[in-house]
mmCIF file of C-alpha atoms in Angstrom:
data_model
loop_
_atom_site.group_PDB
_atom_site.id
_atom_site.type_symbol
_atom_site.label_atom_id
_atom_site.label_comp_id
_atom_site.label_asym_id
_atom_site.label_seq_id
_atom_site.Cartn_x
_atom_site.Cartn_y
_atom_site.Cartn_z
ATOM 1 C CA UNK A 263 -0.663 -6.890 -34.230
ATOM 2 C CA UNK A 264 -0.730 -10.420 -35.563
ATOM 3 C CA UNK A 265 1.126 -11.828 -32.634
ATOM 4 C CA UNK A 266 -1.514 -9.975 -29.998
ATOM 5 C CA UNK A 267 -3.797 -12.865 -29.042
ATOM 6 C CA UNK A 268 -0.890 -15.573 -29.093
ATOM 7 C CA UNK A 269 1.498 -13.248 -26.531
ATOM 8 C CA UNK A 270 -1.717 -11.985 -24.727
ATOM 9 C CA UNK A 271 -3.057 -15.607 -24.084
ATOM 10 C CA UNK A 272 0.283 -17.072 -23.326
ATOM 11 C CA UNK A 273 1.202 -14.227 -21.054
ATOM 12 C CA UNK A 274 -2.107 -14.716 -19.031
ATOM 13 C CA UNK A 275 -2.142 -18.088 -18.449
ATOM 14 C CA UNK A 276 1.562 -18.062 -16.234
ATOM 15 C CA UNK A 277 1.519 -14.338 -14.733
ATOM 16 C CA UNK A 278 0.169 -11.273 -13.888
ATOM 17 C CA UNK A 279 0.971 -7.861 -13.591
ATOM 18 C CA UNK A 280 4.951 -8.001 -13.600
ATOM 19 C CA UNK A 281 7.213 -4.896 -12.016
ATOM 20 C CA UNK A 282 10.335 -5.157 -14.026
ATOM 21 C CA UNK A 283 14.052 -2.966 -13.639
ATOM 22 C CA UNK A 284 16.680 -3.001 -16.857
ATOM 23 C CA UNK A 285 19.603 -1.945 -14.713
ATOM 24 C CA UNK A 286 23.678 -2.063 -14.512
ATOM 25 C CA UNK A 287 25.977 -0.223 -12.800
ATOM 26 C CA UNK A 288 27.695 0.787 -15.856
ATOM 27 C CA UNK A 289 26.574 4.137 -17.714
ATOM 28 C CA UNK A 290 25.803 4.510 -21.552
ATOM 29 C CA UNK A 291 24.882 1.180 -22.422
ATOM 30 C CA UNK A 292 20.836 2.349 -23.537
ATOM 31 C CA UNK A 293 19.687 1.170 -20.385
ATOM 32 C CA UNK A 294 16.832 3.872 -20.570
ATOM 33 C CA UNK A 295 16.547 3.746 -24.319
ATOM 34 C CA UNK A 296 16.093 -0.285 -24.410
ATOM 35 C CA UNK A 297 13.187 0.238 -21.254
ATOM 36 C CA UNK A 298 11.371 2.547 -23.587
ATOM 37 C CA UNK A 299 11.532 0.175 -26.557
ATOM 38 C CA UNK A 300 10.749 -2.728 -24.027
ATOM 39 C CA UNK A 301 7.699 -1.261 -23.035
ATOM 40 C CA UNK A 302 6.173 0.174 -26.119
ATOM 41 C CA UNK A 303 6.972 -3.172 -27.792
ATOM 42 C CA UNK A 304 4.659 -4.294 -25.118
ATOM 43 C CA UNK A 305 2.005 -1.792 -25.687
ATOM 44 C CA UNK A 306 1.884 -2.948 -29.328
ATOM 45 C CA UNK A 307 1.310 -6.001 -28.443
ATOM 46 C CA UNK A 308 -1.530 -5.151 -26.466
ATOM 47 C CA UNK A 309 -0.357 -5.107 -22.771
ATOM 48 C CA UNK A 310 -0.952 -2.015 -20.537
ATOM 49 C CA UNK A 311 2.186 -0.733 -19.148
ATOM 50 C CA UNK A 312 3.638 1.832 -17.145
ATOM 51 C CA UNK A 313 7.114 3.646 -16.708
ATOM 52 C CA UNK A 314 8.418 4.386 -13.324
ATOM 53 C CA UNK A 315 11.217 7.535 -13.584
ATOM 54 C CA UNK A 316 13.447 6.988 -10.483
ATOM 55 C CA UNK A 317 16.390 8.438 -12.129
ATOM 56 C CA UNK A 318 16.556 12.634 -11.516
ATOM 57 C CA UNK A 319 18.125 13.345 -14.691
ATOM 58 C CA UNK A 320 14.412 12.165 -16.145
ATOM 59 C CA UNK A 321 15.955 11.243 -19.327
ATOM 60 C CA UNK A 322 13.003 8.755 -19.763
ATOM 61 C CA UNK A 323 10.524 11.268 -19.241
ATOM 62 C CA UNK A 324 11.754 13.679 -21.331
ATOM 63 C CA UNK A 325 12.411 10.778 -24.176
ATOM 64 C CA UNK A 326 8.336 9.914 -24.015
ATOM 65 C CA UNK A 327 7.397 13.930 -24.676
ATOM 66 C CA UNK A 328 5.536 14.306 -21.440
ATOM 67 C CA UNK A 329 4.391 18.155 -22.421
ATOM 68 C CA UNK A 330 3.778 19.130 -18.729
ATOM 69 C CA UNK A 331 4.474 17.722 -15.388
ATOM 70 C CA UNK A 332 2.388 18.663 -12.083
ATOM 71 C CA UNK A 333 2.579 15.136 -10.575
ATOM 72 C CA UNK A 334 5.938 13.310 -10.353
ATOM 73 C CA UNK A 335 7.997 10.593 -8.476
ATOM 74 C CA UNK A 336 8.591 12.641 -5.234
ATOM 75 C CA UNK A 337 4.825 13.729 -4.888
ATOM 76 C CA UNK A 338 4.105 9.649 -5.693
ATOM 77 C CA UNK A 339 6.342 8.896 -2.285
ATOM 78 C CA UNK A 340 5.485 11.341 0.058
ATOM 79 C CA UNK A 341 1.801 10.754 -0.365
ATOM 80 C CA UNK A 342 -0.016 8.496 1.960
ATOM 81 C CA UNK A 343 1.159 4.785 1.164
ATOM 82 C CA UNK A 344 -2.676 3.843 2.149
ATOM 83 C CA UNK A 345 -4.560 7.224 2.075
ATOM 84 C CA UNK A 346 -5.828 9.260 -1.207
ATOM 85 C CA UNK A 347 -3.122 11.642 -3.057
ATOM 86 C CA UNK A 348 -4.843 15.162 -3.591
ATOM 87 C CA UNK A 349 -3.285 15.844 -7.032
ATOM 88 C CA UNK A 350 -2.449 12.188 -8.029
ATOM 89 C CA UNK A 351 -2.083 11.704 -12.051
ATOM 90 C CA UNK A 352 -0.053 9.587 -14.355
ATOM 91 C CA UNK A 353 0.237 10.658 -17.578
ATOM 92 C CA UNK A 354 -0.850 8.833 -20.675
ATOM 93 C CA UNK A 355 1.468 8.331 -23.624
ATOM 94 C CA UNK A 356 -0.620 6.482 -25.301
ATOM 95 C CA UNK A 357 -4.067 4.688 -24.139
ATOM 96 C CA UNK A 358 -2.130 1.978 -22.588
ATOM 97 C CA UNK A 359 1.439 3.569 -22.250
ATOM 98 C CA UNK A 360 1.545 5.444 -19.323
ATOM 99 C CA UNK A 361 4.322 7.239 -17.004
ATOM 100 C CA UNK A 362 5.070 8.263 -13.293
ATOM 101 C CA UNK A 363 7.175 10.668 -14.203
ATOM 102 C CA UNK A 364 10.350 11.862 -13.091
ATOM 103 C CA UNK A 365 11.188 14.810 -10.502
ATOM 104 C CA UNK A 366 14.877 16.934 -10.589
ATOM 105 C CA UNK A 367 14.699 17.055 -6.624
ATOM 106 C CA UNK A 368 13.878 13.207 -6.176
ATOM 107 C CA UNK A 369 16.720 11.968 -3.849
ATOM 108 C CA UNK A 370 16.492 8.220 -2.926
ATOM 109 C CA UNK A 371 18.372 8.611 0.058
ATOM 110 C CA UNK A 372 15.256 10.950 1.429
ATOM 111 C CA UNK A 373 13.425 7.294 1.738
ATOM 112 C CA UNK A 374 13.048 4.225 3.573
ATOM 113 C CA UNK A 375 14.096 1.429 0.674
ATOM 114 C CA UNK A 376 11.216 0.023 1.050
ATOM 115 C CA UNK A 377 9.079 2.886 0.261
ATOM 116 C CA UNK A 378 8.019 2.871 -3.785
ATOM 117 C CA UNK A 379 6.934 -0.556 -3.085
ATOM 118 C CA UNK A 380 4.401 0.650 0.056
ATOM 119 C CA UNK A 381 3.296 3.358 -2.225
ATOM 120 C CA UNK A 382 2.776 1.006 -5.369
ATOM 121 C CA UNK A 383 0.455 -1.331 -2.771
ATOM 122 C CA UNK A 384 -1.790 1.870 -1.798
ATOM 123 C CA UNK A 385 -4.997 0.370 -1.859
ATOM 124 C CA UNK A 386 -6.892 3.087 -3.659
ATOM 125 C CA UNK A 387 -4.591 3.184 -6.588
ATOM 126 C CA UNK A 388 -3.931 -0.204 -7.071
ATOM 127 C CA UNK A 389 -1.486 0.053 -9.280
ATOM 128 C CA UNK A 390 0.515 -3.196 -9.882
ATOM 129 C CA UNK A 391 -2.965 -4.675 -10.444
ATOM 130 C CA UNK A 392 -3.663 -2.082 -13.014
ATOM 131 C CA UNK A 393 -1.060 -2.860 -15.254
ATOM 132 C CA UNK A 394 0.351 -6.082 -16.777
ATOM 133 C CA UNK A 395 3.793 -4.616 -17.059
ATOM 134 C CA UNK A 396 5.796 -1.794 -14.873
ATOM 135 C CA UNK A 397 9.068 -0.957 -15.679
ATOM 136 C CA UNK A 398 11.263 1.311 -13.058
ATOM 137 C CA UNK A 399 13.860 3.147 -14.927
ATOM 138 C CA UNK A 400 16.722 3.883 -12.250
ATOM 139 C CA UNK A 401 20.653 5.333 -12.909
ATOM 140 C CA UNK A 402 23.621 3.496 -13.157
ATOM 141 C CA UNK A 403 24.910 2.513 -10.079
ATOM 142 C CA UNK A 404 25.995 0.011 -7.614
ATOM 143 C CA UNK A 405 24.516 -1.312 -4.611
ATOM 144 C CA UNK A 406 25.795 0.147 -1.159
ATOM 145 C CA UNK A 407 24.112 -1.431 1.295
ATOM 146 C CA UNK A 408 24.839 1.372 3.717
ATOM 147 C CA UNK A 409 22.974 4.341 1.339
ATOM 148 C CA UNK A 410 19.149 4.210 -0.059
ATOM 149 C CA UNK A 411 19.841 4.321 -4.444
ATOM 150 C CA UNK A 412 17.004 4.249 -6.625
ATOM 151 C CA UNK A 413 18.068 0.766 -7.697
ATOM 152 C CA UNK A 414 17.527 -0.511 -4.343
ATOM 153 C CA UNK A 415 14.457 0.603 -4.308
ATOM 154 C CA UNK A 416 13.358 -0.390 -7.366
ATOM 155 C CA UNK A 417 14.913 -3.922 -6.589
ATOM 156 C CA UNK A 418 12.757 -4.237 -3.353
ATOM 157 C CA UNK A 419 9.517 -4.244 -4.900
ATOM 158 C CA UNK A 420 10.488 -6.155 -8.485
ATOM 159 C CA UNK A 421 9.931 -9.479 -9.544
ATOM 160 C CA UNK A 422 12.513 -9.704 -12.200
ATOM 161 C CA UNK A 423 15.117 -7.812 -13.277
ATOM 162 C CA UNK A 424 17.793 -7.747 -16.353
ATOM 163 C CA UNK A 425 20.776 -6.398 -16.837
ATOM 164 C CA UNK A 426 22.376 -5.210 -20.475
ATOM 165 C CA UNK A 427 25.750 -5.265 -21.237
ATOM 166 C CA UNK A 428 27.940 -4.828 -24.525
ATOM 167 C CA UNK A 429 30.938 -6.656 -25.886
ATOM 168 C CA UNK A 430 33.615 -5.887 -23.944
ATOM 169 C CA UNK A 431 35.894 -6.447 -20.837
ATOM 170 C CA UNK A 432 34.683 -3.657 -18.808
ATOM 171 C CA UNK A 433 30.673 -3.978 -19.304
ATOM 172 C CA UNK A 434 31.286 -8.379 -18.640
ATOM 173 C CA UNK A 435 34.276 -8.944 -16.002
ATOM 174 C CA UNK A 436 31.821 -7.435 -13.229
ATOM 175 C CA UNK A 437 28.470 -8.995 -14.470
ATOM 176 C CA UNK A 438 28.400 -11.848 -11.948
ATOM 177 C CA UNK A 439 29.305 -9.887 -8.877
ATOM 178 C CA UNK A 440 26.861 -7.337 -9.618
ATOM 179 C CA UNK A 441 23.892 -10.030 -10.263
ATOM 180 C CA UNK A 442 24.798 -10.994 -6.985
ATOM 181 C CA UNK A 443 24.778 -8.121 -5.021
ATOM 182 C CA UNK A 444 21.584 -7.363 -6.695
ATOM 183 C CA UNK A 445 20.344 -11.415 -5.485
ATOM 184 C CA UNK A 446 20.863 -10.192 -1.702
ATOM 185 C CA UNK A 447 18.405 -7.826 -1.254
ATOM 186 C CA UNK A 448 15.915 -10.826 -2.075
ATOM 187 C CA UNK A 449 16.358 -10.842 1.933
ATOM 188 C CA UNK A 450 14.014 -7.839 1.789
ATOM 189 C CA UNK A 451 11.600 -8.827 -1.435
ATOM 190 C CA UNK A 452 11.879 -12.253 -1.744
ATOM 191 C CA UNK A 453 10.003 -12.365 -4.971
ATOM 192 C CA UNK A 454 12.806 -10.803 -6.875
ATOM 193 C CA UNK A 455 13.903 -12.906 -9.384
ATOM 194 C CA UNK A 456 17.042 -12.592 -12.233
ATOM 195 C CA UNK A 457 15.324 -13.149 -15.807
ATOM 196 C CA UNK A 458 18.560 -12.763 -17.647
ATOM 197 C CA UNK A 459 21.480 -10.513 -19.698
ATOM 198 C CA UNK A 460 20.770 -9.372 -23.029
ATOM 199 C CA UNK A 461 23.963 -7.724 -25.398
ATOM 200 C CA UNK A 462 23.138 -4.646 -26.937
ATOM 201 C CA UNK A 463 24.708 -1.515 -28.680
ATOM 202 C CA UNK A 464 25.706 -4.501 -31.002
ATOM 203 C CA UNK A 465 27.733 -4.195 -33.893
ATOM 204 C CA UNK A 466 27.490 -7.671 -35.722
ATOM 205 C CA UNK A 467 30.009 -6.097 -38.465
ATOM 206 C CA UNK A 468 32.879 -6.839 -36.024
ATOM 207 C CA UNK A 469 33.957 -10.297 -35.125
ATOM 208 C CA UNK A 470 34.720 -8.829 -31.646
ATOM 209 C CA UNK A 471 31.148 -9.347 -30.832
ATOM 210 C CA UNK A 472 30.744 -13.187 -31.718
ATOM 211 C CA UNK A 473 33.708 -13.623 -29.366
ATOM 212 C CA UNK A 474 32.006 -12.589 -26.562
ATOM 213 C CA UNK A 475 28.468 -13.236 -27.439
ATOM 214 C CA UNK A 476 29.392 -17.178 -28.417
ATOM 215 C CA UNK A 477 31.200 -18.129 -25.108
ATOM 216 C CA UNK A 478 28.046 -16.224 -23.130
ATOM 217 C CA UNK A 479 25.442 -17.976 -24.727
ATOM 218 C CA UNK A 480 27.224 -21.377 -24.350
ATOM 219 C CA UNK A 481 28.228 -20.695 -20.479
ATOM 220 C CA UNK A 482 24.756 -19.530 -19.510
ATOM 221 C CA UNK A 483 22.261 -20.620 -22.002
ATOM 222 C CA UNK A 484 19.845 -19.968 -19.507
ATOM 223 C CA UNK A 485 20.194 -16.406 -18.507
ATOM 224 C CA UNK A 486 22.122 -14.961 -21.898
ATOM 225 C CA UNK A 487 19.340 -14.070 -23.962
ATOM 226 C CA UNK A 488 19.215 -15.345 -27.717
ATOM 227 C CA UNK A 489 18.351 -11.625 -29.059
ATOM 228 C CA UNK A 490 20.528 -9.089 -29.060
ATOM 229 C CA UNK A 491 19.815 -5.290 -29.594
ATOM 230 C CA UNK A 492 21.969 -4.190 -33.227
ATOM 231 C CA UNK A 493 23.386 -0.420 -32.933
ATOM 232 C CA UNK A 494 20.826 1.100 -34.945
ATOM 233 C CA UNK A 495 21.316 5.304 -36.262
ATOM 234 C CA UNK A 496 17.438 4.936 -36.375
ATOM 235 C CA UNK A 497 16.891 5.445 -32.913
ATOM 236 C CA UNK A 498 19.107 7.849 -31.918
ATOM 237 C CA UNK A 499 16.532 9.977 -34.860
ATOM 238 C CA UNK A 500 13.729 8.745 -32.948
ATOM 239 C CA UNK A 501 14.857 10.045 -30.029
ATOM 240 C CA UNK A 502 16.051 13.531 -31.115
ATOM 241 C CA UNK A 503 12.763 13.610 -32.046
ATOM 242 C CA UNK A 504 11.095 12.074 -29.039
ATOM 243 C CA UNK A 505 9.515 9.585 -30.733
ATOM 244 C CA UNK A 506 9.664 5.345 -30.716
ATOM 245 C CA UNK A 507 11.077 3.319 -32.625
ATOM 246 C CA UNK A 508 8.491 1.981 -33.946
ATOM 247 C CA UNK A 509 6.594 5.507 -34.507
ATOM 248 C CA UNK A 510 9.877 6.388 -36.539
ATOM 249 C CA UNK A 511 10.613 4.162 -38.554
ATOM 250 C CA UNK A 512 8.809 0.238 -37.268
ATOM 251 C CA UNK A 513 10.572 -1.176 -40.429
ATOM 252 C CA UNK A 514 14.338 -0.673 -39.321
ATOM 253 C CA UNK A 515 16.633 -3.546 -37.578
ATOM 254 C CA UNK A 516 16.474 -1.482 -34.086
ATOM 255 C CA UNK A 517 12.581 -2.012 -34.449
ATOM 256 C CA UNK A 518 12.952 -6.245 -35.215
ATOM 257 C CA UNK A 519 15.328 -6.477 -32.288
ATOM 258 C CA UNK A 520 12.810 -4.954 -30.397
ATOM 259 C CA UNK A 521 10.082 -6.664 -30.851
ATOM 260 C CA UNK A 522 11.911 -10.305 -30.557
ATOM 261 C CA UNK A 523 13.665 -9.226 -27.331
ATOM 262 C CA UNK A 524 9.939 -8.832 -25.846
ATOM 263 C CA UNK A 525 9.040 -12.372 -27.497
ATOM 264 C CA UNK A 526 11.760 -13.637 -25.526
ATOM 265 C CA UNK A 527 10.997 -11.578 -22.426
ATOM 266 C CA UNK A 528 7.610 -12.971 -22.454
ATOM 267 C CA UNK A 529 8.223 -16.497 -22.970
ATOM 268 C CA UNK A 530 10.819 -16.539 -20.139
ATOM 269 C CA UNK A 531 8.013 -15.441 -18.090
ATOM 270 C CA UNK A 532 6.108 -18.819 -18.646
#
């Protein structure tokens, strides 16, 4: 990739090793769809990078063809957050694609919130200092403080996280109070940090879009990002066939949006 030793360089000098959640409490806005993208962009570029599949309807694991799974999410957590894991594996998607991978039986509410982010800190496995890039996939939701969710444990051992949403009343009118709901559990990870919104599911055909996209971008033109992810037919084929994007078809519009948004992603991380 032409842009590899640029985005490599420039990703090195300000940061390392980066545990990132694409969340919202609103369903069927490609949360899980835009991680996947998000991270193989990555991989293309050169990073190593590795999904997280806290959500038990493993829609991300099943999206990545992982053939067979004998080590998952749950057997990840009730391992020894310092000891060895008998059976521990991740399994590769590509060299430097990789995936903890979801379980049908995981229930957050089984777990201390704090407790993927003592197991990602087990010494022996060392895995935030493995990878440049983790992203936790985790279902919609929204943040009771009084139940464990997979979001609030993914939140409590992030250090960014970014929320999509699409144009229109019911995916914005919420966005601020849920950014800040998500802000207070920086009580319990006080690295956690709010990189931005992005639009997606974008149809620039309709002027419905620039009349929400506009006002965004000039209210918070620090935290709206410039790209925005174009509806694309392409990857709903790529992922009937459980493929990428960019293993489909790396020429469509889907597959440009992609790999800007993670130009942008990376240098808001400066």
């Amino acid at each position: 990739d032409r842009y590899y030793n640029r985005y490599k360089a420039m990703y090195n000098k300000y940061n390392n090793h980066m545990i990132l959640v694409n969340l919202n409490n609103k369903g069927g806005v490609g949360k899980t769809t835009n991680t996947i993208h998000f991270g193989a962009s990555l991989e293309k570029k050169g990073y190593k990078v590795l999904f997280i599949d806290c959500d038990s309807q493993c829609d991300l694991t099943y999206a990545v063809d992982v053939p067979e799974v004998n080590y998952t999410i749950v057997d990840f957590l009730k391992g020894s957050p310092k000891g060895e894991h008998s059976n521990f594996q991740l399994t590769a998607v590509t060299d430097n694609l990789h995936i903890l991978a979801g379980d049908p039986d995981f229930l957050a509410s089984d777990y201390k919130a704090t407790q993927l982010r003592d197991a990602l800190n087990n010494p022996i496995y060392k895995l935030r200092e493995q990878y440049d890039f983790i992203f936790i996939d985790v279902p919609p939701e929204k943040i009771n403080p009084r139940n464990v969710s997979p979001m609030e444990m993914a939140l409590m051992c992030a250090d960014y996280f970014i929320v999509p949403i699409e144009s229109q009343d019911f995916s914005i009118k919420n966005l601020d109070s849920f950014i800040n709901k998500a802000m207070e559990l920086r009580k319990g990870n006080t690295n956690l940090k709010f990189l931005g919104f992005y639009f997606t599911n974008v149809l620039t055909t309709q002027k419905i879009f620039e009349e929400y996209y506009i006002p965004m971008r000039e209210k918070y033109p620090n935290t709206c990002f410039k790209t925005y992810i174009r509806r694309d037919a392409e990857v709903i084929k790529a992922t009937a066939e459980r493929m990428t994007i960019f293993e489909y078809n790396p020429l469509c519009r889907a597959s440009e949006d992609y790999q800007r948004f993670t130009e942008e992603l990376l240098e808001r991380l400066k």
